[in-house]
Tab-separated table of C-alpha atoms and ligand atoms in Angstrom:
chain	number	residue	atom	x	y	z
A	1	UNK	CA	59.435	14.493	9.165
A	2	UNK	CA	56.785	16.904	7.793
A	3	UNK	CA	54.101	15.915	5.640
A	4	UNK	CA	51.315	18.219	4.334
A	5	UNK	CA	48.462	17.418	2.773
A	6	UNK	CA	46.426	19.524	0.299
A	7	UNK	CA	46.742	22.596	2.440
A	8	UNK	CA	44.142	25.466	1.963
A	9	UNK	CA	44.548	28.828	3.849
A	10	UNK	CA	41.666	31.697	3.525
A	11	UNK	CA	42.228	34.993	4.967
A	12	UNK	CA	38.794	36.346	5.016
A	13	UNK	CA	38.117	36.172	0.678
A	14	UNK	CA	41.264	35.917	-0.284
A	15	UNK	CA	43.251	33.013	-1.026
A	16	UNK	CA	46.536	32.909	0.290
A	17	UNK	CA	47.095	28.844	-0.185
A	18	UNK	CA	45.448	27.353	-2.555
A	19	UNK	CA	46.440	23.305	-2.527
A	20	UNK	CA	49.953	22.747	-0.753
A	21	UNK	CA	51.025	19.280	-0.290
A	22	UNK	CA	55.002	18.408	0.314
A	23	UNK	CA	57.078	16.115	2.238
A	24	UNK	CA	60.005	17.117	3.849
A	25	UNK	CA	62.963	14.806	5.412
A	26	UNK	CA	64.402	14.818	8.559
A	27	UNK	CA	67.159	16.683	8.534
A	28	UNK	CA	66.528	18.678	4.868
A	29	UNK	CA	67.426	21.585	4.520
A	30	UNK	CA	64.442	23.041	1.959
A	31	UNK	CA	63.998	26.905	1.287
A	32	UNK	CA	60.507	28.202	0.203
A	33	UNK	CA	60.837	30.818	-2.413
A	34	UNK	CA	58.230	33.182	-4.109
A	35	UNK	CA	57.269	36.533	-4.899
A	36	UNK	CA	55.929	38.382	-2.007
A	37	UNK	CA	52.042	37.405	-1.281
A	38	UNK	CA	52.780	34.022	-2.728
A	39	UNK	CA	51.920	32.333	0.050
A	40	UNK	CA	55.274	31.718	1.841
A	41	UNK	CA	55.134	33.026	5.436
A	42	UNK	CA	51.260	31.518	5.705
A	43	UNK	CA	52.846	27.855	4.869
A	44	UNK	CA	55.537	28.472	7.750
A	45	UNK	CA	52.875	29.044	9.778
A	46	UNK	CA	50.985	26.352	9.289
A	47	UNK	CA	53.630	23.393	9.241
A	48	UNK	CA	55.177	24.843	11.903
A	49	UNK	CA	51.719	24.899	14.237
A	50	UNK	CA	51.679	28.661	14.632
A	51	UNK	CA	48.480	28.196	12.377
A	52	UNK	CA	45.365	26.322	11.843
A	53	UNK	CA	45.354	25.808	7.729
A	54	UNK	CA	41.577	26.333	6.815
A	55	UNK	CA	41.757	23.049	5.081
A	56	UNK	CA	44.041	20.473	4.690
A	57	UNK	CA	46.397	18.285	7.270
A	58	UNK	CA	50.030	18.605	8.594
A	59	UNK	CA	51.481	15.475	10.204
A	60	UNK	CA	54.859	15.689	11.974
A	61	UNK	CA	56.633	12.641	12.957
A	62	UNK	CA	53.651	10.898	12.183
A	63	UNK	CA	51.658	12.823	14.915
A	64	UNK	CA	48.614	14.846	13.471
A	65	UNK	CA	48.897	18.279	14.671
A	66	UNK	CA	44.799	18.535	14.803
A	67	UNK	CA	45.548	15.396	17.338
A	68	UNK	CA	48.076	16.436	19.471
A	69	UNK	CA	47.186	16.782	22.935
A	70	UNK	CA	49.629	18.637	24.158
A	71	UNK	CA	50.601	21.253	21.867
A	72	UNK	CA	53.084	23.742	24.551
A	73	UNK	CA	55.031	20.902	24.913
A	74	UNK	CA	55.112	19.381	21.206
A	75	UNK	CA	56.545	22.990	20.206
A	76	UNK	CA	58.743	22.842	23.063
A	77	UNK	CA	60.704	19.672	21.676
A	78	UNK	CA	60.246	20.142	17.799
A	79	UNK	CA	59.510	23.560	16.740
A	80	UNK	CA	62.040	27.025	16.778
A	81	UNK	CA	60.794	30.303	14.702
A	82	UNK	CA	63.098	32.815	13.591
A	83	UNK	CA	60.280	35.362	12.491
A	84	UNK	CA	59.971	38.111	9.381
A	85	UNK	CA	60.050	40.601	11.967
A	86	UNK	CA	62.483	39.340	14.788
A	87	UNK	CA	60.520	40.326	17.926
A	88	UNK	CA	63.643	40.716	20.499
A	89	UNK	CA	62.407	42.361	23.357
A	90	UNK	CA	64.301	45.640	22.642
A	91	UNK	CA	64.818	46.445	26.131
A	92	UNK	CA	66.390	43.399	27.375
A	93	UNK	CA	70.036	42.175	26.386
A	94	UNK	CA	71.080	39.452	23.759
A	95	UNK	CA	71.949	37.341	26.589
A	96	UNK	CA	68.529	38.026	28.310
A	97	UNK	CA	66.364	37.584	24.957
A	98	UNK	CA	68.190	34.044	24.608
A	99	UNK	CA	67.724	32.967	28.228
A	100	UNK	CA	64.053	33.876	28.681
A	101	UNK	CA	63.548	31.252	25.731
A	102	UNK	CA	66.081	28.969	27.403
A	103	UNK	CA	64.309	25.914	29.226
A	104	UNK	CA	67.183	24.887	31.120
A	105	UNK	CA	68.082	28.466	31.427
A	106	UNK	CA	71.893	27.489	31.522
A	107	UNK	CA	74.794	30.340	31.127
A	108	UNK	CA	77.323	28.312	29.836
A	109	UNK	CA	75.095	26.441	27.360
A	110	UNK	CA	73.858	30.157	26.294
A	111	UNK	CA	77.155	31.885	25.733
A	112	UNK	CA	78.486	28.616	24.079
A	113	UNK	CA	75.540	29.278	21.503
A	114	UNK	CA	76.247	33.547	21.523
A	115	UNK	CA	79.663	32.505	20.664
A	116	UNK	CA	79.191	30.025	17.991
A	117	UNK	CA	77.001	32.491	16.180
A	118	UNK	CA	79.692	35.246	16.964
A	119	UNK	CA	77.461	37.605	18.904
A	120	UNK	CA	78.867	36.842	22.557
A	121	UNK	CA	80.747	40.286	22.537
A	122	UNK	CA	77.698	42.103	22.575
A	123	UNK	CA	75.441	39.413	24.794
A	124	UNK	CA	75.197	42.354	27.352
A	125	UNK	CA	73.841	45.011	24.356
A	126	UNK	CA	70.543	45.824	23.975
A	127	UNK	CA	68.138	44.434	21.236
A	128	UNK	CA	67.748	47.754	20.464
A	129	UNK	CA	71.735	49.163	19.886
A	130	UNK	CA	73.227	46.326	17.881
A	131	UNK	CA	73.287	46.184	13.779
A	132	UNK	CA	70.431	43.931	12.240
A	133	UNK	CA	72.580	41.236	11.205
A	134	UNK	CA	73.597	40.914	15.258
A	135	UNK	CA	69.676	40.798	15.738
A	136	UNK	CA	69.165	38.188	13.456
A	137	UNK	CA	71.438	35.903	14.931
A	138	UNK	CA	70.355	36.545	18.289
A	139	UNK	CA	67.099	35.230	16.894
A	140	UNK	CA	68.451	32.758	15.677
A	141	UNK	CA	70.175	31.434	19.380
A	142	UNK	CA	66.727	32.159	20.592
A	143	UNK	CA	64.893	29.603	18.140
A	144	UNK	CA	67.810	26.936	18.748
A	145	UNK	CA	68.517	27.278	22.302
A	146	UNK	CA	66.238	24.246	22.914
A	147	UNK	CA	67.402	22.334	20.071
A	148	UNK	CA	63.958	21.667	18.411
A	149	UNK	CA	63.695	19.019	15.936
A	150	UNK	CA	62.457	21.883	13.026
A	151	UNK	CA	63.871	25.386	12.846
A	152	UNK	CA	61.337	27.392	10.883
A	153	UNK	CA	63.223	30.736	9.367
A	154	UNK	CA	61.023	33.265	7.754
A	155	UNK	CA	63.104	35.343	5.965
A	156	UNK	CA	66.193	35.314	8.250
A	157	UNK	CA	68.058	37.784	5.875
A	158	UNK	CA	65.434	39.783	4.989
A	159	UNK	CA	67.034	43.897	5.453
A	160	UNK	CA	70.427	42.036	5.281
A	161	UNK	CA	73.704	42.934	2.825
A	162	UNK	CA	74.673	39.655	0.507
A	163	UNK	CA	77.847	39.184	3.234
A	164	UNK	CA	75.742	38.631	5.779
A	165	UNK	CA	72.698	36.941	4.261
A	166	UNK	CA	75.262	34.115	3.011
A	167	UNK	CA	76.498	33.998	6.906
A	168	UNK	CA	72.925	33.139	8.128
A	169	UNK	CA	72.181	30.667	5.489
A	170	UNK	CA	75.705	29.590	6.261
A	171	UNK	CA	74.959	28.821	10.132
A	172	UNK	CA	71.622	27.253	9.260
A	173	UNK	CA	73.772	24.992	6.795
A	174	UNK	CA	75.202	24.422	10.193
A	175	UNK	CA	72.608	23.445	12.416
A	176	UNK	CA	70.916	20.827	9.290
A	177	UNK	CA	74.314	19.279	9.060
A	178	UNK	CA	74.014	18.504	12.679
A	179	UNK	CA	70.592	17.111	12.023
A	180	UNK	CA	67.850	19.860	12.721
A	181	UNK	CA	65.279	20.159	10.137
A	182	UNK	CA	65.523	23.505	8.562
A	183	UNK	CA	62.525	25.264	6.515
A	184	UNK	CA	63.201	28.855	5.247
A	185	UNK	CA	61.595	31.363	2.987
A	186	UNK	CA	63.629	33.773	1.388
A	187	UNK	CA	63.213	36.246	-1.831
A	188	UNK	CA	66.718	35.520	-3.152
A	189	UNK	CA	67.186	32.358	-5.029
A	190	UNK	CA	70.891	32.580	-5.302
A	191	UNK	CA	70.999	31.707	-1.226
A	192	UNK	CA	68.102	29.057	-1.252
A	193	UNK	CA	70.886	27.271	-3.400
A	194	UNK	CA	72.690	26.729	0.276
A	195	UNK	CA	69.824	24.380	1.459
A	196	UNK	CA	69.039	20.705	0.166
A	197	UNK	CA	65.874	21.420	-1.930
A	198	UNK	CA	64.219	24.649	-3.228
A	199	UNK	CA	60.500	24.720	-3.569
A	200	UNK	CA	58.726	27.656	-5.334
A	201	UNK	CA	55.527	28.832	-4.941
A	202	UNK	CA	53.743	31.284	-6.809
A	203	UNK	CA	50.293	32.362	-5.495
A	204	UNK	CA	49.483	30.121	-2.965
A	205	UNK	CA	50.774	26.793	-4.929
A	206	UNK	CA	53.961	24.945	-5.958
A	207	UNK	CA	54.790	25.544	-9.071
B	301	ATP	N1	46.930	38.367	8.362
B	301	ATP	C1	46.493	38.438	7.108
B	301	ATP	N2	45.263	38.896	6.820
B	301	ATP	C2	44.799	38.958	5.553
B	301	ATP	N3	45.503	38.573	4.474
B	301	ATP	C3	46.733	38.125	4.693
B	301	ATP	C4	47.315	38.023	6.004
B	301	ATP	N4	48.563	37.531	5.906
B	301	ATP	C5	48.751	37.326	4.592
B	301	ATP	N5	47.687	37.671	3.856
B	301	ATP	C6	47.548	37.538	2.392
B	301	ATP	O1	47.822	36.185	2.039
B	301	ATP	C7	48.653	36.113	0.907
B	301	ATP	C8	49.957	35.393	1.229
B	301	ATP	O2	50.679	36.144	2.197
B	301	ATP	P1	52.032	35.652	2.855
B	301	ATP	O3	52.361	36.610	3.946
B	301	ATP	O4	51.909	34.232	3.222
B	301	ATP	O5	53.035	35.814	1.620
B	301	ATP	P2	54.632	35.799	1.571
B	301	ATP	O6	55.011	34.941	0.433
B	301	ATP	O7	55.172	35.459	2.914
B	301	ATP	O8	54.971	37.323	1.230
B	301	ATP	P3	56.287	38.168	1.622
B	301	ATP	O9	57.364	37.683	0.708
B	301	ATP	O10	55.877	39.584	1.318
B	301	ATP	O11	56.587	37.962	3.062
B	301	ATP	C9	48.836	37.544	0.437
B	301	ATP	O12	47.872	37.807	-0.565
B	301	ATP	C10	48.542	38.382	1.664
B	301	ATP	O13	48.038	39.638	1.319
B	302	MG	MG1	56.383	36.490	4.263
């Protein structure tokens, strides 16, 4: 489903991948570990489009992203992000956050969602009054509301107690079972043991 090839990202000098090449499966569930600076949230970016590697190629089912024509509407049917730093629009509601991503902007098809990830008693809160753990799901309906192909989650359970980090990993266990593509980086290898295949990477290559 994903296949880089010798991947090479510069940030000015500095090196932050240095050599990445990895295949993953449709429908794998892989978690990128790493010590912080080792590369991981670059290598999201990149594989999931966000980011133009300085070297190297990313092909997703068997399209080139350098070739891809039309890249809105590529993302649009493979690609959700559940970022480091969630970016909800504080102001708006849970319901509101999940519907401005929403193509087919449906209410049923949205609470459905809310509910499955058990955050439709508070759809009418504000990104800004609900607990972290209720914001990271709500990022989470916002990245699979369209049912992309690949669900990239940078560190979904980052700020998150070990109860709740296990119930994200838990509902993106979920989602792969159903099919979706999952790629994660996370600090904590104890919950990368959730997903199909761990891959570690220490500055800027796989170890
Ligand atoms: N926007 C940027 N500008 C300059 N350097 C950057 C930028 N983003 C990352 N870097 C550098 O690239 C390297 C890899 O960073 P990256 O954010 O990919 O690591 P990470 O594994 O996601 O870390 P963390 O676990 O802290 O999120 C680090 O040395 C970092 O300082
Ligand atoms: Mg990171």
């Amino acid at each position: 489903m994903i296949k880089a090839k010798n991947i090479i990202h510069h940030y000015g000098q500095d090196i932050a991948l240095d050599g990445v090449s990895l295949y993953i499966n449709r429908g794998e569930f892989v978690s990128l570990v790493g010590e912080s600076g080792s590369g991981k949230s670059t290598l999201l970016s990149i594989l999931s489009t966000l980011l133009k590697p300085s070297g190297g190629e990313v092909v997703i089912d068997g399209k080139k992203i350098d070739e891809i024509s039309n890249i809105d509407r590529f993302r649009k049917e493979y690609i959700g992000f559940v970022f480091q730093f969630h970016y909800l629009i504080p102001y708006l509601s849970i319901y509101e956050n999940v519907q401005l991503a929403s193509i087919s902007k449906n209410k049923d098809e949205i609470f459905l969602l809310l509910e499955r990830l058990g955050i439709a008693d508070i759809a009418n809160k504000s990104a800004d009054a609900i607990s972290g753990g209720q914001r990271q799901r709500a990022s989470i309906a916002r990245a699979v509301i369209n049912r992309p192909k690949i669900l990239f989650a940078d560190e979904p359970t980052g700020n998150l107690d070990m109860k709740n980090s296990q119930k994200v990993f838990e509902m993106l266990r979920e989602f792969g079972n159903e099919g979706m593509t999952i790629v994660t980086a996370t600090h904590d290898k104890e919950l990368a043991k959730i997903s199909d295949r761990v891959i570690s990477l220490k500055d800027g290559q796989i170890e």
